[in-house]
Amino acid sequence: MTPKDTPEIPPSQRFPVAVRVFVEFEGKGSKRKWRKAFTPPRNKTPSEWTLVFDCETTVDRFQRLRFGTYRVYQGNEIREEGLFYETNALTAADLRVIQAFAKKRGLEFREREDFVENVFFHFGYDFRGTIVGLNLSFDISRLAIGHDTARSADMQDAFSFLMSKNGFRPRIQIKYLSQRSAFIKFTAPHLQYKGRSAHRNKRRRPIRRGYFVDLKTIAAALTSKSHSLESLAKYLRVRHRKLKTTEHGKAITEKYLIYSMRDVETTSECFMALRDQYKKHGLTKTELHEIYSEASLGKSYLKQMNILPWRECQKDFPNELIGAIMTSYHGGRSEVHQRRDVARAIYGDFLAQYPTMCSWLKLWDFVIAEGVDWHDSTDDTRRLLESFSFSDLQRLDFGPRLRTIVQVAPDADVFPVRASYEGESQFTIGLNYLTSAVPRWATLADCFVSALHTGKAPKVLKAFSFSPRKPQSRLLPVAILGNPDYLVDPAKDDFYRRLIDLRTQIKQQAKATKGDEKDRLETEQLALKILANATSYGIFVELNVHQLAKRQKMLRYDGDEKPTPILSDKYEQPGAYYNPLLATLSTGAARLMLSIAERLIQDAGLNWSFCDTDSMCITKPTNMADKVFEKKVRTICDWFLLLNPYSKNKEPLFKIEKENQRIVAGREIDKLEPLFCYAISDKRYSLLNLDKHNRPILRRVLSHGLGHLLPPYKNKTAPREFPKPVIDLKKSGIERWVHDFWYRIVSAALSGADTEINPADHRCFYKPAASRYHASKPAILAWIKQSNQVPYDEQVRPFNFLLAFQAGPDAPKRRGTNGEMGPYRPVAPYDTDIMKAAAHCVDRETGEPVPMEYLASYYEVLAGYHLHSESKFLNGQHRDRGVTLRRHIGIDDTDIHFVGKEVNEFEVQYYFGFDPDAQPDFGLAEGALAKLLSKAQEIIRRYKLNIVSKETRISTRYLRKIRTGSANVSVAMLRRIEASVSALEARQQNQSMLARKFVEWCHEQCETQSIRELAGKLKTDHANLDKIIKGRRLPSSRIIGMMPHS
Amino acid sequence: MKNHDHKSERRKQRRLEDFGTNHPICLGCLFDDDWSGFEIHHLLGRFFNAYFTWYFCSNCHDWLSERQKLHPKPISKTPTIVEIAGHALLNLADIFALIVWKLQLRRLRHVDQPKHPKSKDTLEQREFGLFIHVLESFLIYVEPQFRNLGIQLIDEANRLATLLIAPEKSNHDPERHP
């Protein structure tokens, strides 16, 4: 099993390593403050009433409500249609225009307060109607007359909007989840909720939470894409499409009012179309307003099949084992292997990676099972690892054998390591050599990966194999999309295999049809794809992080036999279908696939540039002919044929993607075109062809590291010197400027100048770089609280846009609220004119104004983009080029951090920068803190206090406290002291060498003069000098400095 | 919308919320014409469980409530599981009896039979008729079993109460508040 070329293992390095854990409250959930005080309403179905409304606002930074339009439906019939306005935001002329328009068309004409009381609450609350809008959170915030931070435990970081002065009306709480979804609900109203009769009859009337449907959310869940109203209307082919206008913010005209009325009409039609589309799924147990994402759709199908979640079926599954499983969990592999080289390549990816792995490992049996059994399989696993052959991995029946987690003692074995490489603030995962004094859990698939790369099996200490119990008794078949031809019986069929087979079948049918039928089939195959992906991974490792008011006692299950008590202010609540075993096994198997591909590539004498979860870019060695290269790649693809579990799709699992195909008249044809790749770091790569002048034609670029920035220019105003893109930017979701920026990077690489140039050196990039984001949480809105000390009408409100800038490299630092010096973090209320906004930006922590000259431009922000390091590996530093090499990580228990969800508050961090506090931190291993502390104390005792203080930038007073053990010191500080050892050692050696030289020099001087004379010249006491010469005292730096040429 | 229309609609929505469905159908007689004809019935009686409710049309509710008043009175202020189970079986027997009665009424009134004398039953209609017949027979058989079992359980609960504890003094008047 030894690979052809096993590279030499480099010397080990120490980095902090993060390990996922499972955490539970100590005791029986008595501290779970998010438990709802009231039970949900019995009647989940809204009434036949629907309110659709839309608001038009000012275009300044306040985005105040000007007017809005609405429609009320009873069933499919319009019962009321009208306009509402905000008196303070309109001129008398505007008001007259609206009034005349309403009168002419027979529309209702209401003031905002009247609309909220007599339409919004009447139909949306009293009549239990559905409230519909596009970007509903924003529209509701325009109607509000006040807001606060929500206080209920399940709506943390949410806003609570006061809608009406009527004290008996409920508030609305909105918790922002992502750009596509938010939880919206009514609060309990401030009144006696049970009448006398209900009280006497002991009837418990549920709290009415409302039925809110944001079209953005539903559209994203059903189509897996983000839509604007225009694109959604086009996609759904509704009768009335959105109109265009340029009259936003100007005086109101009849044309503008018609535009607004059309918006509501389009929204209504889109809602009805989506509602009908959802009805086709036949998911009677989940209402439309309960769908928040594709994962919700997946969970609804599982519910429809009567599949009970694992945690409900098997409540006695030991938490210690869950902890062990969680420590073995790592996400998909995403790496760059050949860096900053333009290489001839073929790009391939695995077919439906996670559903395929679930099918290979037969994980569906676990989903429908009454529980999970496990047994000790240590000996079997050892034998298997010692004796398996490469061809065993090609067998379909081998998959179920991978349902094992293994405790290993890594000794230069290759495992995924989640570490803070090169002192970076974030933990990233890289497949590296690992030597650990502490045993760790891994999947059996990861052990095979290690064996493939090193030629030796890791040392197995313990192994548990899992098997499903018998299927649940009340499973029901379900017809996907309501089509009886797409029936899936959960008890008999492998759900994932069935879905992918159906999808293949539909795609084949779609190829043979045209027009409406083709569109219908395309929609169906997309729905199947969404369903397969939604039910194969994410829902099984869903953990929702809750911020607690104060630190509480918890038990941490980290793979040890006993849990460790900890205190934490963050808790991860498992999702409904949480089953970490399935998540860790499927991701492990996916990583195994990539490693098999890597091994095949290596055996074929080829190389690879990058891999990204389920795709790999194979590169050709320079001296190989193209035809030979293509043949070898096809051989690699054919290796995976036998692993294809599907009956309808007999393609290889690993297939060549369409980026490799020639483009003729805007479409890919079935002929290969020489493809090249250029990769910089994880998720920063591009695929390109070359034209006859050797200029790049980009086929694929990613906007990783760029997407959070506002475009410095749009497609229409793109500079002429950048060629028009060949790819459909809208379809790929890439901005024009990102494409052009990558074009400059690749052009520079082709000409060999990619190190010297700054690809952002263009006139378009000489302006402040800004990111735009909503004030989606109270903490974010608080950043501009200084400028919000005005009446509510003039405030920047929740869900208004904000602009975040960055401090330039020459900007001075400022003292933050934690007392430490740090860079400015400028934010400003949104303005269409970036320069105007930049003139008003403030630091989000201190509130002090930030001058414009301190702001970084695109030129400065993007200066190092093309040199971004791949710090996970060696030879991955900024200016390095070529093949990266695996690191060798050597750790003990003091290096292991137990952490929670890595991508917590991902969106906020994406736009506003990394926040180390966002990730739940569950401490170090037991005893590790004490070890770290004793190491730090030893260092402080060994070296002089003032030298340690200078090196670590910690005050001598605090160091004294640490030395005596009386300080409450953080792990970061202890690590800083530990990390300073090499610098202290170097300094000490230097000092010793200088001291020796000084003593030698003194001896030379004493041959021609007396000690007293010499001491006088050195301005020191002769007795002191005598002691120095005799070696009884070390010379101080001042005296050494007096030595000539010192 | 006019004020009285609004109030009426609001009342309707509140009732539908209590029923737990937007389209209530009476379990006894399949009445589904108008939401206002439904009432909440306490399936075990308000004394034994105030929250275990279901909706019936007014007629069926009255019929069931009358039968409920004929059930044995509660033994004590804090009923035991055995007593509650007994009353549950009695109430279930009442519901079965109601369904049987309504089915017989429908048959007598030719509700489920084809209207035109010359038209023949479809296969579905015949199957449905057979199903109704079987259901009716089953309920006729099961109803007295449940009733007897319910009474036995209540008697057992009574016996246990007299054996274990002295009768409680309470202000609770089962005659007034069943």
mmCIF file of C-alpha atoms in Angstrom, chain A residues 270-456:
data_model
loop_
_atom_site.group_PDB
_atom_site.id
_atom_site.type_symbol
_atom_site.label_atom_id
_atom_site.label_comp_id
_atom_site.label_asym_id
_atom_site.label_seq_id
_atom_site.Cartn_x
_atom_site.Cartn_y
_atom_site.Cartn_z
ATOM 1 C CA CYS A 270 -44.878 35.368 -7.052
ATOM 2 C CA PHE A 271 -46.243 34.378 -3.665
ATOM 3 C CA MET A 272 -49.096 32.442 -5.228
ATOM 4 C CA ALA A 273 -46.760 30.733 -7.651
ATOM 5 C CA LEU A 274 -44.378 29.734 -4.873
ATOM 6 C CA ARG A 275 -47.273 28.628 -2.702
ATOM 7 C CA ASP A 276 -48.531 26.404 -5.494
ATOM 8 C CA GLN A 277 -45.049 25.076 -6.074
ATOM 9 C CA TYR A 278 -44.749 24.254 -2.393
ATOM 10 C CA LYS A 279 -48.164 22.606 -2.344
ATOM 11 C CA LYS A 280 -46.974 20.235 -5.049
ATOM 12 C CA HIS A 281 -44.463 18.814 -2.591
ATOM 13 C CA GLY A 282 -47.420 17.588 -0.567
ATOM 14 C CA LEU A 283 -45.790 18.403 2.755
ATOM 15 C CA THR A 284 -48.872 18.557 4.899
ATOM 16 C CA LYS A 285 -46.990 18.535 8.188
ATOM 17 C CA THR A 286 -45.051 21.716 7.512
ATOM 18 C CA GLU A 287 -46.626 25.009 6.572
ATOM 19 C CA LEU A 288 -45.081 27.402 4.083
ATOM 20 C CA HIS A 289 -44.231 29.978 6.716
ATOM 21 C CA GLU A 290 -42.153 27.353 8.551
ATOM 22 C CA ILE A 291 -39.730 26.954 5.654
ATOM 23 C CA TYR A 292 -36.558 28.972 6.171
ATOM 24 C CA SER A 293 -34.049 27.244 3.907
ATOM 25 C CA GLU A 294 -33.334 24.163 1.834
ATOM 26 C CA ALA A 295 -32.540 22.346 5.067
ATOM 27 C CA SER A 296 -36.070 23.126 6.309
ATOM 28 C CA LEU A 297 -37.404 21.524 3.155
ATOM 29 C CA GLY A 298 -35.282 18.451 3.755
ATOM 30 C CA LYS A 299 -36.459 18.191 7.349
ATOM 31 C CA SER A 300 -40.056 18.557 6.210
ATOM 32 C CA TYR A 301 -39.679 15.565 3.944
ATOM 33 C CA LEU A 302 -38.224 13.512 6.768
ATOM 34 C CA LYS A 303 -41.160 14.575 8.922
ATOM 35 C CA GLN A 304 -43.587 13.696 6.183
ATOM 36 C CA MET A 305 -42.114 10.211 6.041
ATOM 37 C CA ASN A 306 -42.811 9.959 9.781
ATOM 38 C CA ILE A 307 -39.118 9.594 10.512
ATOM 39 C CA LEU A 308 -38.470 10.423 14.123
ATOM 40 C CA PRO A 309 -35.201 12.188 14.881
ATOM 41 C CA TRP A 310 -32.483 9.982 16.321
ATOM 42 C CA ARG A 311 -32.318 11.937 19.585
ATOM 43 C CA GLU A 312 -35.991 11.246 20.191
ATOM 44 C CA CYS A 313 -35.694 7.551 19.435
ATOM 45 C CA GLN A 314 -32.585 6.892 21.443
ATOM 46 C CA LYS A 315 -32.434 9.241 24.374
ATOM 47 C CA ASP A 316 -30.025 7.008 26.260
ATOM 48 C CA PHE A 317 -27.184 7.161 23.750
ATOM 49 C CA PRO A 318 -24.163 8.024 25.888
ATOM 50 C CA ASN A 319 -22.980 11.616 25.642
ATOM 51 C CA GLU A 320 -19.392 10.428 26.009
ATOM 52 C CA LEU A 321 -19.695 8.629 22.707
ATOM 53 C CA ILE A 322 -21.287 11.683 21.088
ATOM 54 C CA GLY A 323 -18.294 13.653 22.335
ATOM 55 C CA ALA A 324 -15.901 11.158 20.769
ATOM 56 C CA ILE A 325 -17.801 11.363 17.489
ATOM 57 C CA MET A 326 -17.752 15.163 17.536
ATOM 58 C CA THR A 327 -13.999 15.267 18.093
ATOM 59 C CA SER A 328 -13.560 13.211 14.926
ATOM 60 C CA TYR A 329 -15.704 15.611 12.891
ATOM 61 C CA HIS A 330 -14.032 17.777 10.257
ATOM 62 C CA GLY A 331 -15.593 19.506 7.294
ATOM 63 C CA GLY A 332 -14.730 19.141 3.633
ATOM 64 C CA ARG A 333 -11.147 19.341 2.437
ATOM 65 C CA SER A 334 -10.218 22.538 0.614
ATOM 66 C CA GLU A 335 -6.544 23.024 -0.209
ATOM 67 C CA VAL A 336 -4.080 24.306 -2.738
ATOM 68 C CA HIS A 337 -1.232 21.991 -3.689
ATOM 69 C CA GLN A 338 0.357 23.750 -6.639
ATOM 70 C CA ARG A 339 0.561 27.394 -5.893
ATOM 71 C CA ARG A 340 0.988 30.378 -8.204
ATOM 72 C CA ASP A 341 1.778 28.261 -11.245
ATOM 73 C CA VAL A 342 -0.196 28.473 -14.456
ATOM 74 C CA ALA A 343 -0.513 24.815 -15.342
ATOM 75 C CA ARG A 344 -2.334 22.804 -17.969
ATOM 76 C CA ALA A 345 -5.180 21.143 -16.128
ATOM 77 C CA ILE A 346 -8.343 19.102 -16.236
ATOM 78 C CA TYR A 347 -10.990 19.987 -13.683
ATOM 79 C CA GLY A 348 -13.207 17.257 -12.330
ATOM 80 C CA ASP A 349 -15.682 16.787 -9.548
ATOM 81 C CA PHE A 350 -17.559 14.030 -7.765
ATOM 82 C CA LEU A 351 -21.173 13.434 -8.567
ATOM 83 C CA ALA A 352 -23.419 14.523 -5.656
ATOM 84 C CA GLN A 353 -20.607 13.973 -3.179
ATOM 85 C CA TYR A 354 -22.453 13.792 0.133
ATOM 86 C CA PRO A 355 -25.559 11.914 -1.056
ATOM 87 C CA THR A 356 -23.235 9.462 -2.808
ATOM 88 C CA MET A 357 -21.193 8.914 0.329
ATOM 89 C CA CYS A 358 -24.359 8.452 2.367
ATOM 90 C CA SER A 359 -25.434 5.887 -0.187
ATOM 91 C CA TRP A 360 -22.061 4.111 -0.204
ATOM 92 C CA LEU A 361 -21.996 3.858 3.572
ATOM 93 C CA LYS A 362 -25.702 2.974 3.662
ATOM 94 C CA LEU A 363 -26.346 5.758 6.120
ATOM 95 C CA TRP A 364 -30.034 5.935 5.234
ATOM 96 C CA ASP A 365 -30.493 2.837 7.395
ATOM 97 C CA PHE A 366 -29.387 4.957 10.347
ATOM 98 C CA VAL A 367 -31.780 7.756 9.504
ATOM 99 C CA ILE A 368 -34.807 5.459 9.602
ATOM 100 C CA ALA A 369 -33.568 3.278 12.455
ATOM 101 C CA GLU A 370 -34.958 3.135 15.959
ATOM 102 C CA GLY A 371 -31.486 3.700 17.235
ATOM 103 C CA VAL A 372 -27.821 2.950 16.829
ATOM 104 C CA ASP A 373 -25.918 -0.011 18.235
ATOM 105 C CA TRP A 374 -22.194 -0.026 18.652
ATOM 106 C CA HIS A 375 -19.580 -2.612 19.535
ATOM 107 C CA ASP A 376 -15.879 -2.689 20.187
ATOM 108 C CA SER A 377 -14.105 -3.551 16.926
ATOM 109 C CA THR A 378 -10.524 -2.689 17.886
ATOM 110 C CA ASP A 379 -8.972 -5.965 16.706
ATOM 111 C CA ASP A 380 -10.966 -6.076 13.486
ATOM 112 C CA THR A 381 -10.052 -2.511 12.683
ATOM 113 C CA ARG A 382 -6.366 -3.130 13.298
ATOM 114 C CA ARG A 383 -6.447 -6.162 11.030
ATOM 115 C CA LEU A 384 -8.336 -4.274 8.356
ATOM 116 C CA LEU A 385 -5.915 -1.352 8.361
ATOM 117 C CA GLU A 386 -2.915 -3.662 8.175
ATOM 118 C CA SER A 387 -4.230 -5.866 5.436
ATOM 119 C CA PHE A 388 -6.401 -3.777 3.113
ATOM 120 C CA SER A 389 -5.451 -3.257 -0.516
ATOM 121 C CA PHE A 390 -6.112 -0.284 -2.749
ATOM 122 C CA SER A 391 -8.609 -2.222 -4.829
ATOM 123 C CA ASP A 392 -10.717 -2.890 -1.695
ATOM 124 C CA LEU A 393 -11.627 0.782 -1.709
ATOM 125 C CA GLN A 394 -13.204 0.270 -5.107
ATOM 126 C CA ARG A 395 -15.853 -2.129 -3.827
ATOM 127 C CA LEU A 396 -19.385 -0.981 -3.227
ATOM 128 C CA ASP A 397 -19.756 -3.372 -0.304
ATOM 129 C CA PHE A 398 -16.725 -1.847 1.404
ATOM 130 C CA GLY A 399 -18.592 1.325 2.311
ATOM 131 C CA PRO A 400 -20.521 -0.033 5.310
ATOM 132 C CA ARG A 401 -17.222 -1.141 6.859
ATOM 133 C CA LEU A 402 -16.304 2.512 7.204
ATOM 134 C CA ARG A 403 -18.949 3.062 9.840
ATOM 135 C CA THR A 404 -16.329 3.076 12.526
ATOM 136 C CA ILE A 405 -14.601 5.680 14.625
ATOM 137 C CA VAL A 406 -11.125 4.960 15.847
ATOM 138 C CA GLN A 407 -9.031 6.281 18.683
ATOM 139 C CA VAL A 408 -5.469 6.590 17.423
ATOM 140 C CA ALA A 409 -2.112 7.623 18.779
ATOM 141 C CA PRO A 410 -0.874 9.695 15.836
ATOM 142 C CA ASP A 411 2.811 9.381 15.108
ATOM 143 C CA ALA A 412 3.607 11.291 11.911
ATOM 144 C CA ASP A 413 0.312 10.054 10.482
ATOM 145 C CA VAL A 414 -1.661 12.148 8.056
ATOM 146 C CA PHE A 415 -4.897 13.492 9.515
ATOM 147 C CA PRO A 416 -7.023 16.575 9.052
ATOM 148 C CA VAL A 417 -5.738 19.074 11.604
ATOM 149 C CA ARG A 418 -7.751 22.116 12.596
ATOM 150 C CA ALA A 419 -5.048 24.533 13.690
ATOM 151 C CA SER A 420 -4.095 28.156 13.922
ATOM 152 C CA TYR A 421 -1.243 27.953 11.438
ATOM 153 C CA GLU A 422 1.505 30.548 11.582
ATOM 154 C CA GLY A 423 -0.198 32.482 14.338
ATOM 155 C CA GLU A 424 -3.341 33.254 12.335
ATOM 156 C CA SER A 425 -6.341 34.221 14.381
ATOM 157 C CA GLN A 426 -8.630 31.661 12.721
ATOM 158 C CA PHE A 427 -8.455 27.907 12.844
ATOM 159 C CA THR A 428 -8.305 26.276 9.421
ATOM 160 C CA ILE A 429 -8.242 22.597 8.469
ATOM 161 C CA GLY A 430 -5.328 21.112 6.584
ATOM 162 C CA LEU A 431 -4.391 17.518 5.883
ATOM 163 C CA ASN A 432 -1.013 17.299 7.608
ATOM 164 C CA TYR A 433 1.294 14.962 9.453
ATOM 165 C CA LEU A 434 0.312 14.777 13.068
ATOM 166 C CA THR A 435 2.181 13.542 16.120
ATOM 167 C CA SER A 436 0.253 13.849 19.300
ATOM 168 C CA ALA A 437 1.023 12.897 22.868
ATOM 169 C CA VAL A 438 -2.734 12.776 23.391
ATOM 170 C CA PRO A 439 -4.840 10.120 21.636
ATOM 171 C CA ARG A 440 -7.454 11.475 19.261
ATOM 172 C CA TRP A 441 -10.565 10.130 17.605
ATOM 173 C CA ALA A 442 -10.850 9.904 13.846
ATOM 174 C CA THR A 443 -13.066 8.140 11.369
ATOM 175 C CA LEU A 444 -11.846 4.884 9.863
ATOM 176 C CA ALA A 445 -11.941 6.643 6.483
ATOM 177 C CA ASP A 446 -9.387 9.150 7.789
ATOM 178 C CA CYS A 447 -7.194 6.241 8.915
ATOM 179 C CA PHE A 448 -7.312 4.864 5.367
ATOM 180 C CA VAL A 449 -6.364 8.326 4.098
ATOM 181 C CA SER A 450 -3.343 8.265 6.376
ATOM 182 C CA ALA A 451 -2.383 4.777 5.230
ATOM 183 C CA LEU A 452 -2.673 5.846 1.583
ATOM 184 C CA HIS A 453 -0.357 8.796 2.095
ATOM 185 C CA THR A 454 2.212 7.321 4.481
ATOM 186 C CA GLY A 455 2.161 3.652 3.609
ATOM 187 C CA LYS A 456 1.627 2.679 7.249
#
